[in-house]
Tab-separated table of C-alpha atoms in Angstrom:
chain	number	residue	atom	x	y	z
W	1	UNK	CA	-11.218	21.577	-19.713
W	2	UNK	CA	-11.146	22.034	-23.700
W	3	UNK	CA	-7.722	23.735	-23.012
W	4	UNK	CA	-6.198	20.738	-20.950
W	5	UNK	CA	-7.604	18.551	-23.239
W	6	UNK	CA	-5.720	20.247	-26.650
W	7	UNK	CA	-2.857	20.196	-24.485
W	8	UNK	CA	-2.896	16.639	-23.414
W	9	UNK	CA	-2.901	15.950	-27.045
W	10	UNK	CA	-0.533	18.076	-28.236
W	11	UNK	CA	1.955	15.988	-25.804
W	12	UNK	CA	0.944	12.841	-27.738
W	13	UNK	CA	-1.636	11.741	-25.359
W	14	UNK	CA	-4.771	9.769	-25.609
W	15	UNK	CA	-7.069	12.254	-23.810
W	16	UNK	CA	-9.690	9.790	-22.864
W	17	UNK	CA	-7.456	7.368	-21.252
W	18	UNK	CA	-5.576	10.432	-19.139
W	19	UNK	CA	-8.994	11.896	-17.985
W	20	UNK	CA	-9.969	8.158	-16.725
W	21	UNK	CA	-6.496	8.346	-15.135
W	22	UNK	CA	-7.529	12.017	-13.563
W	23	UNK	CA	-11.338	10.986	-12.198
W	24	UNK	CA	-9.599	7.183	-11.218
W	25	UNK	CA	-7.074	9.125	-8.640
W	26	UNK	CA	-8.891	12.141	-8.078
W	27	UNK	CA	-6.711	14.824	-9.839
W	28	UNK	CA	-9.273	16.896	-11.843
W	29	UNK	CA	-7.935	19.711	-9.584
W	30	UNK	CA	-4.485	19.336	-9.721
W	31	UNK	CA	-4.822	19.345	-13.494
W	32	UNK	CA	-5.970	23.039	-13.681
W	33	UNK	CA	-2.574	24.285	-12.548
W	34	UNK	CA	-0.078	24.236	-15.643
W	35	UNK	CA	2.795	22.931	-13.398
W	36	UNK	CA	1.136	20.025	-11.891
W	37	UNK	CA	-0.680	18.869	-15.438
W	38	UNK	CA	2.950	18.915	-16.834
W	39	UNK	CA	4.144	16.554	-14.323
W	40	UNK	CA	0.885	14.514	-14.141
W	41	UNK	CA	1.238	13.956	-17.753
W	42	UNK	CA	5.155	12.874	-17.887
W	43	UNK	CA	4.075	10.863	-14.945
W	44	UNK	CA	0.927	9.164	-16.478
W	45	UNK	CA	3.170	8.481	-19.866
W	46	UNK	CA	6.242	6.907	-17.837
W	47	UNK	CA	3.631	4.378	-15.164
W	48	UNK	CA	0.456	4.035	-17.408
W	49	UNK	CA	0.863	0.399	-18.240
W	50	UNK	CA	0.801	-0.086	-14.594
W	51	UNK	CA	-1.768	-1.794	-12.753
W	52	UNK	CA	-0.810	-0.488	-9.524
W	53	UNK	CA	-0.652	2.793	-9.497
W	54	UNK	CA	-1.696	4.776	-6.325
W	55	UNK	CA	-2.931	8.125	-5.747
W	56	UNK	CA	-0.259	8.146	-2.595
W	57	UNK	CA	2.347	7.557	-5.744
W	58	UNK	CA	1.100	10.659	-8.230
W	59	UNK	CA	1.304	12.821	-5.096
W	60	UNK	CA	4.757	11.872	-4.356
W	61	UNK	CA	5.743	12.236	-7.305
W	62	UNK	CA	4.559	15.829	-7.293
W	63	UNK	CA	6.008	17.032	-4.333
W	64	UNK	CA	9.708	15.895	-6.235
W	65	UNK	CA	8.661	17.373	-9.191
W	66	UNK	CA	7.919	20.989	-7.163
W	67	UNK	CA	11.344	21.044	-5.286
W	68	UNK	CA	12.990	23.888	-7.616
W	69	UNK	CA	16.617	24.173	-7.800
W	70	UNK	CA	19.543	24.365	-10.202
W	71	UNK	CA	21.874	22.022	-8.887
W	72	UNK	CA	20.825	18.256	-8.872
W	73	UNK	CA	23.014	17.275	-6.338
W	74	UNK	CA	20.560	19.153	-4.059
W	75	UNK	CA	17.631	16.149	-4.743
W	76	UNK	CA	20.107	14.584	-2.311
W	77	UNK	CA	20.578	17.051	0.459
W	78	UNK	CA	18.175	20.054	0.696
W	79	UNK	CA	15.168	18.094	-0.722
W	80	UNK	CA	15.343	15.515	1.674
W	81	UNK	CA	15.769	18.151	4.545
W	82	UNK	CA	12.994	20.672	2.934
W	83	UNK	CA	10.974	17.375	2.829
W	84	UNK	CA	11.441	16.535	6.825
W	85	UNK	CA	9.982	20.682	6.903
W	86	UNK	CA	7.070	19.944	4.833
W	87	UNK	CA	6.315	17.222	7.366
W	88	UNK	CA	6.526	19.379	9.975
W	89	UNK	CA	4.440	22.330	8.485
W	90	UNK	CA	1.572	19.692	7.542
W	91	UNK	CA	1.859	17.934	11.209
W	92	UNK	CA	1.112	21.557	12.882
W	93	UNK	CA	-1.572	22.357	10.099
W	94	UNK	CA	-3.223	18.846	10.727
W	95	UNK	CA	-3.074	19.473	15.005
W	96	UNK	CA	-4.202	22.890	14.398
W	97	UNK	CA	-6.929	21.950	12.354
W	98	UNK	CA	-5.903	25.246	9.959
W	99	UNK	CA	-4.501	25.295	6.736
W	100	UNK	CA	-2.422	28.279	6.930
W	101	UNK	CA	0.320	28.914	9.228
W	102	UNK	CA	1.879	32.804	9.686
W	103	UNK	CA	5.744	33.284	8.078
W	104	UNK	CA	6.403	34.172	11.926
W	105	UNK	CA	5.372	31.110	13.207
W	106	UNK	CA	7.134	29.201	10.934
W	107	UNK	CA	10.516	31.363	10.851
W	108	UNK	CA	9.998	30.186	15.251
W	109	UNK	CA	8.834	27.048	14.587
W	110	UNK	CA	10.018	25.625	11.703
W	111	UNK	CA	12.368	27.188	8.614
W	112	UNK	CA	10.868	29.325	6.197
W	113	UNK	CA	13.931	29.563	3.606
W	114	UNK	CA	13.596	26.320	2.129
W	115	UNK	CA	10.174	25.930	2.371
W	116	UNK	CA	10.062	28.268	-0.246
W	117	UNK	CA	12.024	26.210	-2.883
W	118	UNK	CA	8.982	23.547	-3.384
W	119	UNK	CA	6.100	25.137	-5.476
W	120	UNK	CA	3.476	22.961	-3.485
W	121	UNK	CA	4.401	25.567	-0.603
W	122	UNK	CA	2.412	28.999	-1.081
W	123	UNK	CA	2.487	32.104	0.409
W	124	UNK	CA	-0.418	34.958	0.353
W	125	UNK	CA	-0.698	38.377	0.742
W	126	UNK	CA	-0.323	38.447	4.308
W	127	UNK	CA	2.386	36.319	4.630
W	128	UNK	CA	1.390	32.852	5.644
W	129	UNK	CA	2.406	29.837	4.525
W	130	UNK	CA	0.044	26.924	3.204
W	131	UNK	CA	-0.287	23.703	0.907
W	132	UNK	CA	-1.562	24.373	-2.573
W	133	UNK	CA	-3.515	21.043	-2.446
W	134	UNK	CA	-4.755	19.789	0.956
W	135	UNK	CA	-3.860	15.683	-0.190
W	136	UNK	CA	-0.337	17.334	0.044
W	137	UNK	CA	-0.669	17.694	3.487
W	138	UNK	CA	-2.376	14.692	4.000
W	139	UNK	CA	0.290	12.547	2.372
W	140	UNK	CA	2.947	13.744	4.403
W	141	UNK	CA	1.418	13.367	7.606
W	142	UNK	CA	0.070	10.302	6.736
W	143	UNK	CA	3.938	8.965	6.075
W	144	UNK	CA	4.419	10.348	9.750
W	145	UNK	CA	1.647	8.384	11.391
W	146	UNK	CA	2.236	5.109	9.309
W	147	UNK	CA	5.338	3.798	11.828
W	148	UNK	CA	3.101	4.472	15.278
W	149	UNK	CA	1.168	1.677	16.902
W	150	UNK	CA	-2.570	1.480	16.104
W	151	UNK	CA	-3.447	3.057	19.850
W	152	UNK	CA	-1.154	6.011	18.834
W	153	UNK	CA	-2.556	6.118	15.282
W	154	UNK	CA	-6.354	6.002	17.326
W	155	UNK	CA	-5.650	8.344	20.096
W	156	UNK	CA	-5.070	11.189	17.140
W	157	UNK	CA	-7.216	10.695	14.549
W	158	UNK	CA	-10.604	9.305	16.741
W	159	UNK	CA	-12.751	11.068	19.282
W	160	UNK	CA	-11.451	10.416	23.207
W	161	UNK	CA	-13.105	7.434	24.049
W	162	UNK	CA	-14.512	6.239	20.329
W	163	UNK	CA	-13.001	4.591	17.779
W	164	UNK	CA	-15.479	7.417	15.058
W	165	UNK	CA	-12.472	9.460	13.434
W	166	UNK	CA	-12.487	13.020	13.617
W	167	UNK	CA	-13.708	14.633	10.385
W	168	UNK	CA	-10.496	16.979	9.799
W	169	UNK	CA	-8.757	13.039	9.500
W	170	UNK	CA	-10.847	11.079	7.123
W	171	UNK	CA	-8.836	12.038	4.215
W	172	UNK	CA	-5.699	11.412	6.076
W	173	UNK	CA	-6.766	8.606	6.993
W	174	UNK	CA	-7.275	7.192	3.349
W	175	UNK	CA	-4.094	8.031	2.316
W	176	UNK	CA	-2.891	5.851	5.546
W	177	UNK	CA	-4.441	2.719	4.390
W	178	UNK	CA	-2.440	3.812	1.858
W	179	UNK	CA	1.127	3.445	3.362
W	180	UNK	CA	0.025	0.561	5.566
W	181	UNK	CA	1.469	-3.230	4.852
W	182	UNK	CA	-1.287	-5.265	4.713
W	183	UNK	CA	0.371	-7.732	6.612
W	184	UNK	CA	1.061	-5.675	9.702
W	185	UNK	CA	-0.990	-6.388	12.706
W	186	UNK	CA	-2.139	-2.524	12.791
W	187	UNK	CA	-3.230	-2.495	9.042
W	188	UNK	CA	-5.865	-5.386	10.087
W	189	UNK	CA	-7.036	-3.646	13.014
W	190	UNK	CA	-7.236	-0.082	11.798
W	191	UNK	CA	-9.428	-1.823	8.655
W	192	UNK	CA	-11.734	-3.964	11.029
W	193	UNK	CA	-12.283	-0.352	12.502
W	194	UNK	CA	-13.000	1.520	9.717
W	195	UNK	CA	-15.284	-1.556	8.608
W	196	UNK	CA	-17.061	-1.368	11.854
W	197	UNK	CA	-17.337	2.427	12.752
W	198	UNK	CA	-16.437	4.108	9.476
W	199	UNK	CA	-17.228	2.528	6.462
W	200	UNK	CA	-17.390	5.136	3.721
W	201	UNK	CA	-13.662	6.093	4.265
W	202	UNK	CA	-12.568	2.346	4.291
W	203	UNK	CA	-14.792	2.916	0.809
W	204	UNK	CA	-12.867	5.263	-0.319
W	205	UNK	CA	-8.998	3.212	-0.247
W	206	UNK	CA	-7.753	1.082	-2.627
W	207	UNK	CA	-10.057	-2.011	-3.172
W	208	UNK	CA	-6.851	-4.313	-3.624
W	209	UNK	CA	-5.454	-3.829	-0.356
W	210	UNK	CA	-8.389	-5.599	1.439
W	211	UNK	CA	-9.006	-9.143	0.850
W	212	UNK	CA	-12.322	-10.159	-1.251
W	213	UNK	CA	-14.160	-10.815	2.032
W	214	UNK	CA	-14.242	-8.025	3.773
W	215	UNK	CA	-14.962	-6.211	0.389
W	216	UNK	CA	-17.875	-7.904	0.048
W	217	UNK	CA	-18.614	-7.539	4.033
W	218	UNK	CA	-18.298	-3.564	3.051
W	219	UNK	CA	-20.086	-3.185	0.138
W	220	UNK	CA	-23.176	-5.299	1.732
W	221	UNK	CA	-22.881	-3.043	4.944
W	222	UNK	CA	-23.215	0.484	2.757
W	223	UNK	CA	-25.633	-1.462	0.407
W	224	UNK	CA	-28.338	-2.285	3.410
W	225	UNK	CA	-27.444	1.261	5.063
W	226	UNK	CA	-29.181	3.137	1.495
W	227	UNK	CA	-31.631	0.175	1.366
W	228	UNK	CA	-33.215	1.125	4.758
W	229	UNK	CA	-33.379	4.800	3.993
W	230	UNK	CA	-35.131	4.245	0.552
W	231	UNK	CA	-33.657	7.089	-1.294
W	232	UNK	CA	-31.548	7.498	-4.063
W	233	UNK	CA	-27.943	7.594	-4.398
W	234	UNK	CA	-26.386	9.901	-5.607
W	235	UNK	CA	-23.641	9.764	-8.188
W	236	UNK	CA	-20.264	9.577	-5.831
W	237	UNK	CA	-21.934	7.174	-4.019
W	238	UNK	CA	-22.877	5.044	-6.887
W	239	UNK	CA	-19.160	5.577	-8.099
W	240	UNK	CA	-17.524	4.821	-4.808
W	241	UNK	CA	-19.318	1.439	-4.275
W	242	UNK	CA	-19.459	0.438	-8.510
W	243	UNK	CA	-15.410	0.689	-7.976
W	244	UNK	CA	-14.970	-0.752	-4.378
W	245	UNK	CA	-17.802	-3.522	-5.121
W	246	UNK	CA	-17.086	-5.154	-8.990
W	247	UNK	CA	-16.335	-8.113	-7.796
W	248	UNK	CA	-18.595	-11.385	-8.987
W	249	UNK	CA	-20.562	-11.988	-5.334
W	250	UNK	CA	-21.747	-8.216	-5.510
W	251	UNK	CA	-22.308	-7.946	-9.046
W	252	UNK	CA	-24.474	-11.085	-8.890
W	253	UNK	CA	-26.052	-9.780	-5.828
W	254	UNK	CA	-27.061	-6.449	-7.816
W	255	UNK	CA	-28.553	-8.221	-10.497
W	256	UNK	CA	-30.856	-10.045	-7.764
W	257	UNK	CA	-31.626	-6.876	-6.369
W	258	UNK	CA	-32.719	-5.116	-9.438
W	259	UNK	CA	-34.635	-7.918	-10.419
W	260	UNK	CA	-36.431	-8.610	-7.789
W	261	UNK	CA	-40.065	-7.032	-8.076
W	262	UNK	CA	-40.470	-7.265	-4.326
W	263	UNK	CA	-38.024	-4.745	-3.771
W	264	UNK	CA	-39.167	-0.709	-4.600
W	265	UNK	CA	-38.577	0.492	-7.416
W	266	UNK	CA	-35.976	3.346	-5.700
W	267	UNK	CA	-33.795	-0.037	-4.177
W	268	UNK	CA	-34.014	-1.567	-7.883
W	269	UNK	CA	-32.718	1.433	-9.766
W	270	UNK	CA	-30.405	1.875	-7.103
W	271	UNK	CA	-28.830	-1.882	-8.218
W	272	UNK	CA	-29.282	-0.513	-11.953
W	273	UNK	CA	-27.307	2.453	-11.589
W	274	UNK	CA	-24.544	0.287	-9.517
W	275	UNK	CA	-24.841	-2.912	-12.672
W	276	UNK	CA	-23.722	0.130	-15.317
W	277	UNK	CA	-21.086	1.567	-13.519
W	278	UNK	CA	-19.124	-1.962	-12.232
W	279	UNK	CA	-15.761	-2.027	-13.228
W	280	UNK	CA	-16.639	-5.626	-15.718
W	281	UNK	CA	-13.151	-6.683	-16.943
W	282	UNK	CA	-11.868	-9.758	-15.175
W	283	UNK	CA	-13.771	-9.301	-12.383
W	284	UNK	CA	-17.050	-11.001	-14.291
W	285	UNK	CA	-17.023	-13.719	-16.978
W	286	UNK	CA	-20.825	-13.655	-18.472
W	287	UNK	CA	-21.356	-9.766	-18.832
W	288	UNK	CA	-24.354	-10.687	-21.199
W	289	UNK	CA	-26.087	-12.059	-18.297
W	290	UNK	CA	-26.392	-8.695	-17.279
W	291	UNK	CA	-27.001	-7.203	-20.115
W	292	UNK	CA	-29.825	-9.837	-20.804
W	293	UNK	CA	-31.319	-9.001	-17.779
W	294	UNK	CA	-31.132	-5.688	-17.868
W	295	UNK	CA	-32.879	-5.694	-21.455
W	296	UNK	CA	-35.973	-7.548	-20.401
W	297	UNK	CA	-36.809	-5.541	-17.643
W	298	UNK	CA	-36.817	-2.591	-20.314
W	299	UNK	CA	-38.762	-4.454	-22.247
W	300	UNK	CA	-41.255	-5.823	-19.669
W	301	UNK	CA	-44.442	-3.444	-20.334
W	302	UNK	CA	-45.659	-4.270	-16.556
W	303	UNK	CA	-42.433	-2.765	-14.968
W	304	UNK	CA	-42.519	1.125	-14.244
W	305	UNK	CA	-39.085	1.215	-13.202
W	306	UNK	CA	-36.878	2.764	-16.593
């Protein structure tokens, strides 16, 4: 990481801002490849004073960015076809449930040539063809599903006769949510399913899609889930719901919880963990109400939980 870092300055960058920008949209391992932190970085520098910014957007951006040719006309003509290929290589792969497909299958199936002019396309030694980053996939057939009706969208993604989505979809079906309109009759009932049957994926979208109540309706849900198993999150848990949840209702809530010597101590360090990792700018007017807080119970000889 020292490397990337020297690098990031080098092009002029403020290093701590770009690895926020990395952890935010979950790029850490994109960055590791010279090519991709090249076009993460112009991309950062060009859309960093924007507020909304998706991961769906960086990815994009990346698959343009990989299409290799000498003639720019082609960004009109071959990319868009090689682009309609990618689709269909990640549509098989996601069916399939692999994540490599064999150069004869795709010479049958699909077209190998110019698959081979975007570098997110690999090839290894025995000749078959996969995604260098599996969110590659997973944006493209994600663009696919977002135009079918929810009971198409369900019938794929869910187990026959459940609305509990298949494991080899959650990711997909974050980057979904992602494409949706949150206006659209299926974006409300695809959410109210996630709320209801799958929570920690709806967790893992972007918070400003969903209104503030059924944030808050989410964040409670996951929040009495770890209180009835008494254990300790862990760290991407505490992350997930600090991001999802830093809005006033649950930070207030929090502070109740850790300050509430009824509670165990394992519930109230659990609301500790999630008061220093809340996301505190505009979402929370009196952050030295927390910090107040927070201080006397440190302070408070009779309390064995710091």
């Amino acid at each position: 990481m020292e490397d990337i870092r020297e690098y990031v300055e080098f092009k002029g960058v403020d290093h701590e801002l770009f690895f926020a920008f990395l952890e935010k949209n979950k790029l850490i391992d994109y960055s590791t490849n010279p090519f991709f932190l090249q076009a993460i970085i112009k991309f950062y520098d060009a859309n960093k004073d924007r507020v909304d910014v998706t991961r769906k957007d960086i990815i994009d951006y990346l698959i343009e960015a990989s299409y290799k040719t000498d003639n720019k006309l082609s960004l009109d003509t071959d990319f868009y076809k090689g682009k309609e290929m990618l689709t269909k290589l990640a549509w098989v792969m996601q069916l399939s449930e692999v994540n490599t497909i064999s150069e004869g299958d795709v010479i049958r199936y699909i077209a190998s040539n110019i698959l081979r002019s975007f570098s997110v396309v690999k090839i290894d030694r025995e000749n078959n063809f996969y995604f260098e980053h599996n969110s590659i996939k997973e944006l493209l057939v994600a663009r696919l599903l977002v135009s079918e009706t929810f009971d198409d969208i369900h019938t794929f993604i869910c187990y026959i006769g459940t609305e509990i989505i298949k494991p080899s979809w959650y990711n997909t079906s974050i980057m979904l949510l992602s494409f949706m309109e949150t206006d659209k009759p299926v974006f409300q009932k695809f959410t109210r399913m996630l709320l209801s049957n799958n929570p920690k994926i709806l967790l893992k979208s972007e918070r400003f899609k969903l209104p503030s109540d059924m944030r808050y309706e989410l964040v409670h849900k996951l929040w009495d889930e770890w209180k009835e198993k008494f254990v300790y999150m862990d760290s991407s848990e505490i992350e997930d719901l600090a991001s999802f949840g830093s809005d006033v209702e649950f930070i207030n809530f929090c502070l109740q919880e850790a300050m509430d010597k009824n509670n165990s101590n394992t519930i109230r360090a659990n609301a500790c963990l999630l008061l220093a990792k809340f996301e505190y700018r505009g979402n929370y007017a009196d952050t030295n109400t927390v910090i107040q807080s927070l201080e006397g119970m440190l302070a408070d000889k009779t309390e064995d939980i710091a």
